[in-house]
Amino acid sequence: MLAQKTYHSVPALDLADTSPDHWKYLSEGGATLVFSYTGPQDERFHNKVLRLGKNNTVVEDEDSLILFQTEVISRLVLQKHLAVLETVLLSSSWLESLSSLCKKARPDWRTGDIDTNRTKGFLAPNLVSSPISVEIKPKWSFLRPGLRTCRFCMHSSCRGWITSYCPLDLFSSSPARIKNALYALYDAWVDGAASQNNFRLFADGRLMSPEDLLPALRGLGMLHSSVLEEKGIRELVVETLLVSFMKSESLELLKTLKNLQRTLDGLGIEGLASLWDNVHSLDRASFGGGFPQPPIDDWKFFVTEYLEPQGSSVPPQALSGETQLRYNILSYLLSATFKDCSMMIMLPGLLHESLPTSLFPSRITLIDLDPKRVERLQKWLEQDRNIMQEYTVSSQTKSEKRCVDVWEL
């Protein structure tokens, strides 16, 4: 068990002290947008990014998000792999100006705008400030009982995504399989599968497109004289990432992430839905309906039970009824957080013959560790059923992919 951190509230910074044009669009996900500070020298904002919620999703308030990381996530993941977050104050007029300034920089396929009604956002370390940074969203790390194909590979097949990436390779601890996973992620990125969002590369703080990477790296002086084409860059990027992933602390992080995903998802979404129906057999409430979003105290109590089941007055396996249901809902939601998080790999550059790989520094930080919403349970159940049905039908006309799960605690 990791030592529990205590969050002490400090006065929040006010972004009115900066101009909206001091913040440059960096990237975004389905629920948030990220901006990097490019204004005058100011230690409060130097080397920081601003994360803002979108108006098309329900996002927890910033104070709750920070408490969730400091009081819950930090008990499960080593602090060195987590970003330090801090709250900032916002105004509608400031956000409206920023929203107008960033419109041209955003991809056309992205949806939702900055939620200008929010009064807070939060700052985090700028994890793309290193010469090279790579964001990887690894997804589900395990094979569910009775299946030969992992959830990601089934989903990819049903969506028509052209990728050979399998998360089980990345989590295997095998150098050869990890290298295969990295090549697959890189190739899907080059082939234009950007909307999958499983791989993004930043150079000198700028989000790269595949066609911009070669000239950008040349301009930054990061390439060996012998690297003259995209194929050479592909191998260099993958070999550099492989060195980072094979470090003992990186392998331990992958092992931790896999363990959390798997053990927290004990029932699976179908098993959880079945438990819900058993408990609500009389009122026939819809899956997740009326179940409140867990407050921070419930999360803290759950993690204590999860980490110390023998010390609990009633071990999780002995729970029943509403108490059992509540435990398993929180467990599944937390598993979903770890299944959907991303890894930021900060690199000092690409491998070079003058720098021994044993001395090559790198850092991996987990991001996007927000609590998931209870109301998404029904959507996840329907999505899971659709994927299983579509993949079962498609496997009758084409060979079923076999994913290899190596489970080592």
mmCIF file of N, CA and C in Angstrom, residues 23-28 34-38 45-50 83 124-136 199-208 217 220 222 342-349 363-368:
data_model
loop_
_atom_site.group_PDB
_atom_site.id
_atom_site.type_symbol
_atom_site.label_atom_id
_atom_site.label_comp_id
_atom_site.label_asym_id
_atom_site.label_seq_id
_atom_site.Cartn_x
_atom_site.Cartn_y
_atom_site.Cartn_z
ATOM 1 N N TRP A 23 -1.753 32.040 -24.004
ATOM 2 C CA TRP A 23 -1.976 30.600 -23.918
ATOM 3 C C TRP A 23 -2.192 30.034 -25.314
ATOM 4 N N LYS A 24 -1.363 29.072 -25.686
ATOM 5 C CA LYS A 24 -1.372 28.495 -27.025
ATOM 6 C C LYS A 24 -2.032 27.119 -27.007
ATOM 7 N N TYR A 25 -2.944 26.894 -27.952
ATOM 8 C CA TYR A 25 -3.605 25.585 -28.060
ATOM 9 C C TYR A 25 -2.559 24.499 -28.242
ATOM 10 N N LEU A 26 -2.690 23.441 -27.450
ATOM 11 C CA LEU A 26 -1.731 22.345 -27.510
ATOM 12 C C LEU A 26 -2.361 21.052 -28.000
ATOM 13 N N SER A 27 -3.452 20.643 -27.361
ATOM 14 C CA SER A 27 -4.114 19.398 -27.752
ATOM 15 C C SER A 27 -5.465 19.334 -27.054
ATOM 16 N N GLU A 28 -6.213 18.258 -27.321
ATOM 17 C CA GLU A 28 -7.489 18.082 -26.644
ATOM 18 C C GLU A 28 -7.924 16.630 -26.698
ATOM 19 N N VAL A 34 -6.339 21.538 -23.858
ATOM 20 C CA VAL A 34 -5.104 21.839 -23.137
ATOM 21 C C VAL A 34 -4.360 22.962 -23.854
ATOM 22 N N PHE A 35 -3.881 23.940 -23.070
ATOM 23 C CA PHE A 35 -3.150 25.091 -23.600
ATOM 24 C C PHE A 35 -1.827 25.225 -22.850
ATOM 25 N N SER A 36 -0.775 25.632 -23.563
ATOM 26 C CA SER A 36 0.524 25.853 -22.922
ATOM 27 C C SER A 36 0.781 27.350 -22.792
ATOM 28 N N TYR A 37 1.474 27.715 -21.739
ATOM 29 C CA TYR A 37 1.761 29.126 -21.479
ATOM 30 C C TYR A 37 2.932 29.599 -22.333
ATOM 31 N N THR A 38 2.727 30.682 -23.069
ATOM 32 C CA THR A 38 3.772 31.233 -23.939
ATOM 33 C C THR A 38 3.973 32.725 -23.692
ATOM 34 N N PHE A 45 3.407 30.542 -13.977
ATOM 35 C CA PHE A 45 2.850 29.855 -15.140
ATOM 36 C C PHE A 45 3.923 29.236 -16.041
ATOM 37 N N HIS A 46 5.182 29.508 -15.744
ATOM 38 C CA HIS A 46 6.264 28.978 -16.572
ATOM 39 C C HIS A 46 6.245 27.450 -16.596
ATOM 40 N N ASN A 47 6.353 26.899 -17.796
ATOM 41 C CA ASN A 47 6.399 25.450 -17.979
ATOM 42 C C ASN A 47 5.139 24.759 -17.453
ATOM 43 N N LYS A 48 3.991 25.448 -17.596
ATOM 44 C CA LYS A 48 2.712 24.894 -17.159
ATOM 45 C C LYS A 48 1.745 24.825 -18.341
ATOM 46 N N VAL A 49 0.773 23.933 -18.207
ATOM 47 C CA VAL A 49 -0.322 23.873 -19.168
ATOM 48 C C VAL A 49 -1.629 24.082 -18.412
ATOM 49 N N LEU A 50 -2.613 24.589 -19.133
ATOM 50 C CA LEU A 50 -3.938 24.858 -18.598
ATOM 51 C C LEU A 50 -4.910 23.853 -19.192
ATOM 52 N N ALA A 83 1.234 13.777 -12.136
ATOM 53 C CA ALA A 83 1.477 15.214 -12.270
ATOM 54 C C ALA A 83 0.892 15.952 -11.070
ATOM 55 N N ALA A 124 -1.176 22.190 -14.771
ATOM 56 C CA ALA A 124 -0.379 20.974 -14.586
ATOM 57 C C ALA A 124 0.986 21.228 -15.206
ATOM 58 N N PRO A 125 1.987 20.444 -14.847
ATOM 59 C CA PRO A 125 3.298 20.591 -15.487
ATOM 60 C C PRO A 125 3.189 20.391 -16.997
ATOM 61 N N ASN A 126 3.980 21.130 -17.741
ATOM 62 C CA ASN A 126 3.998 20.988 -19.191
ATOM 63 C C ASN A 126 4.831 19.763 -19.545
ATOM 64 N N LEU A 127 4.166 18.660 -19.794
ATOM 65 C CA LEU A 127 4.840 17.393 -20.044
ATOM 66 C C LEU A 127 5.293 17.241 -21.489
ATOM 67 N N VAL A 128 5.108 18.282 -22.303
ATOM 68 C CA VAL A 128 5.639 18.257 -23.673
ATOM 69 C C VAL A 128 6.729 19.308 -23.831
ATOM 70 N N SER A 129 7.278 19.767 -22.708
ATOM 71 C CA SER A 129 8.321 20.795 -22.769
ATOM 72 C C SER A 129 9.697 20.208 -23.055
ATOM 73 N N SER A 130 9.837 18.888 -23.008
ATOM 74 C CA SER A 130 11.115 18.253 -23.328
ATOM 75 C C SER A 130 11.308 18.272 -24.850
ATOM 76 N N PRO A 131 12.524 18.038 -25.331
ATOM 77 C CA PRO A 131 12.750 18.049 -26.781
ATOM 78 C C PRO A 131 11.802 17.124 -27.548
ATOM 79 N N ILE A 132 11.591 15.916 -27.018
ATOM 80 C CA ILE A 132 10.645 14.974 -27.619
ATOM 81 C C ILE A 132 9.722 14.466 -26.515
ATOM 82 N N SER A 133 8.416 14.479 -26.764
ATOM 83 C CA SER A 133 7.443 13.887 -25.847
ATOM 84 C C SER A 133 6.462 13.066 -26.667
ATOM 85 N N VAL A 134 6.061 11.946 -26.111
ATOM 86 C CA VAL A 134 5.109 11.065 -26.787
ATOM 87 C C VAL A 134 3.974 10.745 -25.826
ATOM 88 N N GLU A 135 2.760 10.867 -26.321
ATOM 89 C CA GLU A 135 1.579 10.483 -25.540
ATOM 90 C C GLU A 135 1.034 9.177 -26.093
ATOM 91 N N ILE A 136 0.870 8.197 -25.231
ATOM 92 C CA ILE A 136 0.312 6.901 -25.616
ATOM 93 C C ILE A 136 -0.881 6.599 -24.723
ATOM 94 N N PHE A 199 -1.756 7.545 -30.049
ATOM 95 C CA PHE A 199 -0.351 7.937 -30.176
ATOM 96 C C PHE A 199 -0.273 9.373 -30.677
ATOM 97 N N ARG A 200 0.437 10.201 -29.924
ATOM 98 C CA ARG A 200 0.702 11.573 -30.376
ATOM 99 C C ARG A 200 2.150 11.912 -30.050
ATOM 100 N N LEU A 201 2.781 12.646 -30.942
ATOM 101 C CA LEU A 201 4.196 12.978 -30.777
ATOM 102 C C LEU A 201 4.369 14.491 -30.794
ATOM 103 N N PHE A 202 5.157 14.986 -29.836
ATOM 104 C CA PHE A 202 5.436 16.413 -29.717
ATOM 105 C C PHE A 202 6.943 16.629 -29.851
ATOM 106 N N ALA A 203 7.330 17.655 -30.592
ATOM 107 C CA ALA A 203 8.735 18.037 -30.710
ATOM 108 C C ALA A 203 8.866 19.513 -30.348
ATOM 109 N N ASP A 204 9.720 19.799 -29.375
ATOM 110 C CA ASP A 204 9.931 21.167 -28.921
ATOM 111 C C ASP A 204 8.614 21.828 -28.517
ATOM 112 N N GLY A 205 7.726 21.042 -27.893
ATOM 113 C CA GLY A 205 6.467 21.573 -27.399
ATOM 114 C C GLY A 205 5.359 21.694 -28.410
ATOM 115 N N ARG A 206 5.581 21.258 -29.653
ATOM 116 C CA ARG A 206 4.557 21.377 -30.696
ATOM 117 C C ARG A 206 4.055 19.995 -31.094
ATOM 118 N N LEU A 207 2.728 19.876 -31.224
ATOM 119 C CA LEU A 207 2.131 18.638 -31.679
ATOM 120 C C LEU A 207 2.500 18.407 -33.136
ATOM 121 N N MET A 208 3.070 17.242 -33.427
ATOM 122 C CA MET A 208 3.552 16.940 -34.772
ATOM 123 C C MET A 208 2.515 16.150 -35.574
ATOM 124 N N LEU A 217 12.289 17.860 -37.026
ATOM 125 C CA LEU A 217 13.437 17.300 -36.331
ATOM 126 C C LEU A 217 14.752 17.777 -36.936
ATOM 127 N N LEU A 220 15.384 21.262 -35.697
ATOM 128 C CA LEU A 220 15.764 21.290 -34.288
ATOM 129 C C LEU A 220 17.122 20.634 -34.044
ATOM 130 N N MET A 222 17.910 17.440 -34.247
ATOM 131 C CA MET A 222 17.785 16.219 -33.449
ATOM 132 C C MET A 222 18.114 14.944 -34.217
ATOM 133 N N SER A 342 -3.754 8.059 -20.090
ATOM 134 C CA SER A 342 -2.663 8.142 -21.071
ATOM 135 C C SER A 342 -1.323 8.199 -20.352
ATOM 136 N N MET A 343 -0.277 7.825 -21.059
ATOM 137 C CA MET A 343 1.084 7.924 -20.556
ATOM 138 C C MET A 343 1.826 8.987 -21.347
ATOM 139 N N MET A 344 2.463 9.910 -20.653
ATOM 140 C CA MET A 344 3.320 10.900 -21.297
ATOM 141 C C MET A 344 4.771 10.492 -21.077
ATOM 142 N N ILE A 345 5.499 10.285 -22.168
ATOM 143 C CA ILE A 345 6.903 9.894 -22.091
ATOM 144 C C ILE A 345 7.750 11.087 -22.506
ATOM 145 N N MET A 346 8.512 11.632 -21.563
ATOM 146 C CA MET A 346 9.361 12.800 -21.834
ATOM 147 C C MET A 346 10.782 12.329 -22.123
ATOM 148 N N LEU A 347 11.314 12.738 -23.279
ATOM 149 C CA LEU A 347 12.620 12.284 -23.735
ATOM 150 C C LEU A 347 13.531 13.478 -24.006
ATOM 151 N N PRO A 348 14.834 13.329 -23.766
ATOM 152 C CA PRO A 348 15.768 14.434 -24.016
ATOM 153 C C PRO A 348 16.108 14.589 -25.495
ATOM 154 N N GLY A 349 15.552 13.744 -26.319
ATOM 155 C CA GLY A 349 15.839 13.713 -27.751
ATOM 156 C C GLY A 349 15.723 12.283 -28.219
ATOM 157 N N ARG A 363 11.168 9.923 -18.626
ATOM 158 C CA ARG A 363 10.209 10.009 -17.528
ATOM 159 C C ARG A 363 8.827 9.675 -18.067
ATOM 160 N N ILE A 364 8.097 8.838 -17.346
ATOM 161 C CA ILE A 364 6.737 8.494 -17.750
ATOM 162 C C ILE A 364 5.763 8.967 -16.677
ATOM 163 N N THR A 365 4.763 9.740 -17.107
ATOM 164 C CA THR A 365 3.746 10.287 -16.212
ATOM 165 C C THR A 365 2.371 9.864 -16.706
ATOM 166 N N LEU A 366 1.514 9.428 -15.797
ATOM 167 C CA LEU A 366 0.135 9.105 -16.154
ATOM 168 C C LEU A 366 -0.716 10.365 -16.081
ATOM 169 N N ILE A 367 -1.570 10.551 -17.088
ATOM 170 C CA ILE A 367 -2.474 11.698 -17.122
ATOM 171 C C ILE A 367 -3.896 11.222 -17.432
ATOM 172 N N ASP A 368 -4.841 12.143 -17.384
ATOM 173 C CA ASP A 368 -6.259 11.845 -17.651
ATOM 174 C C ASP A 368 -6.778 10.784 -16.683
#
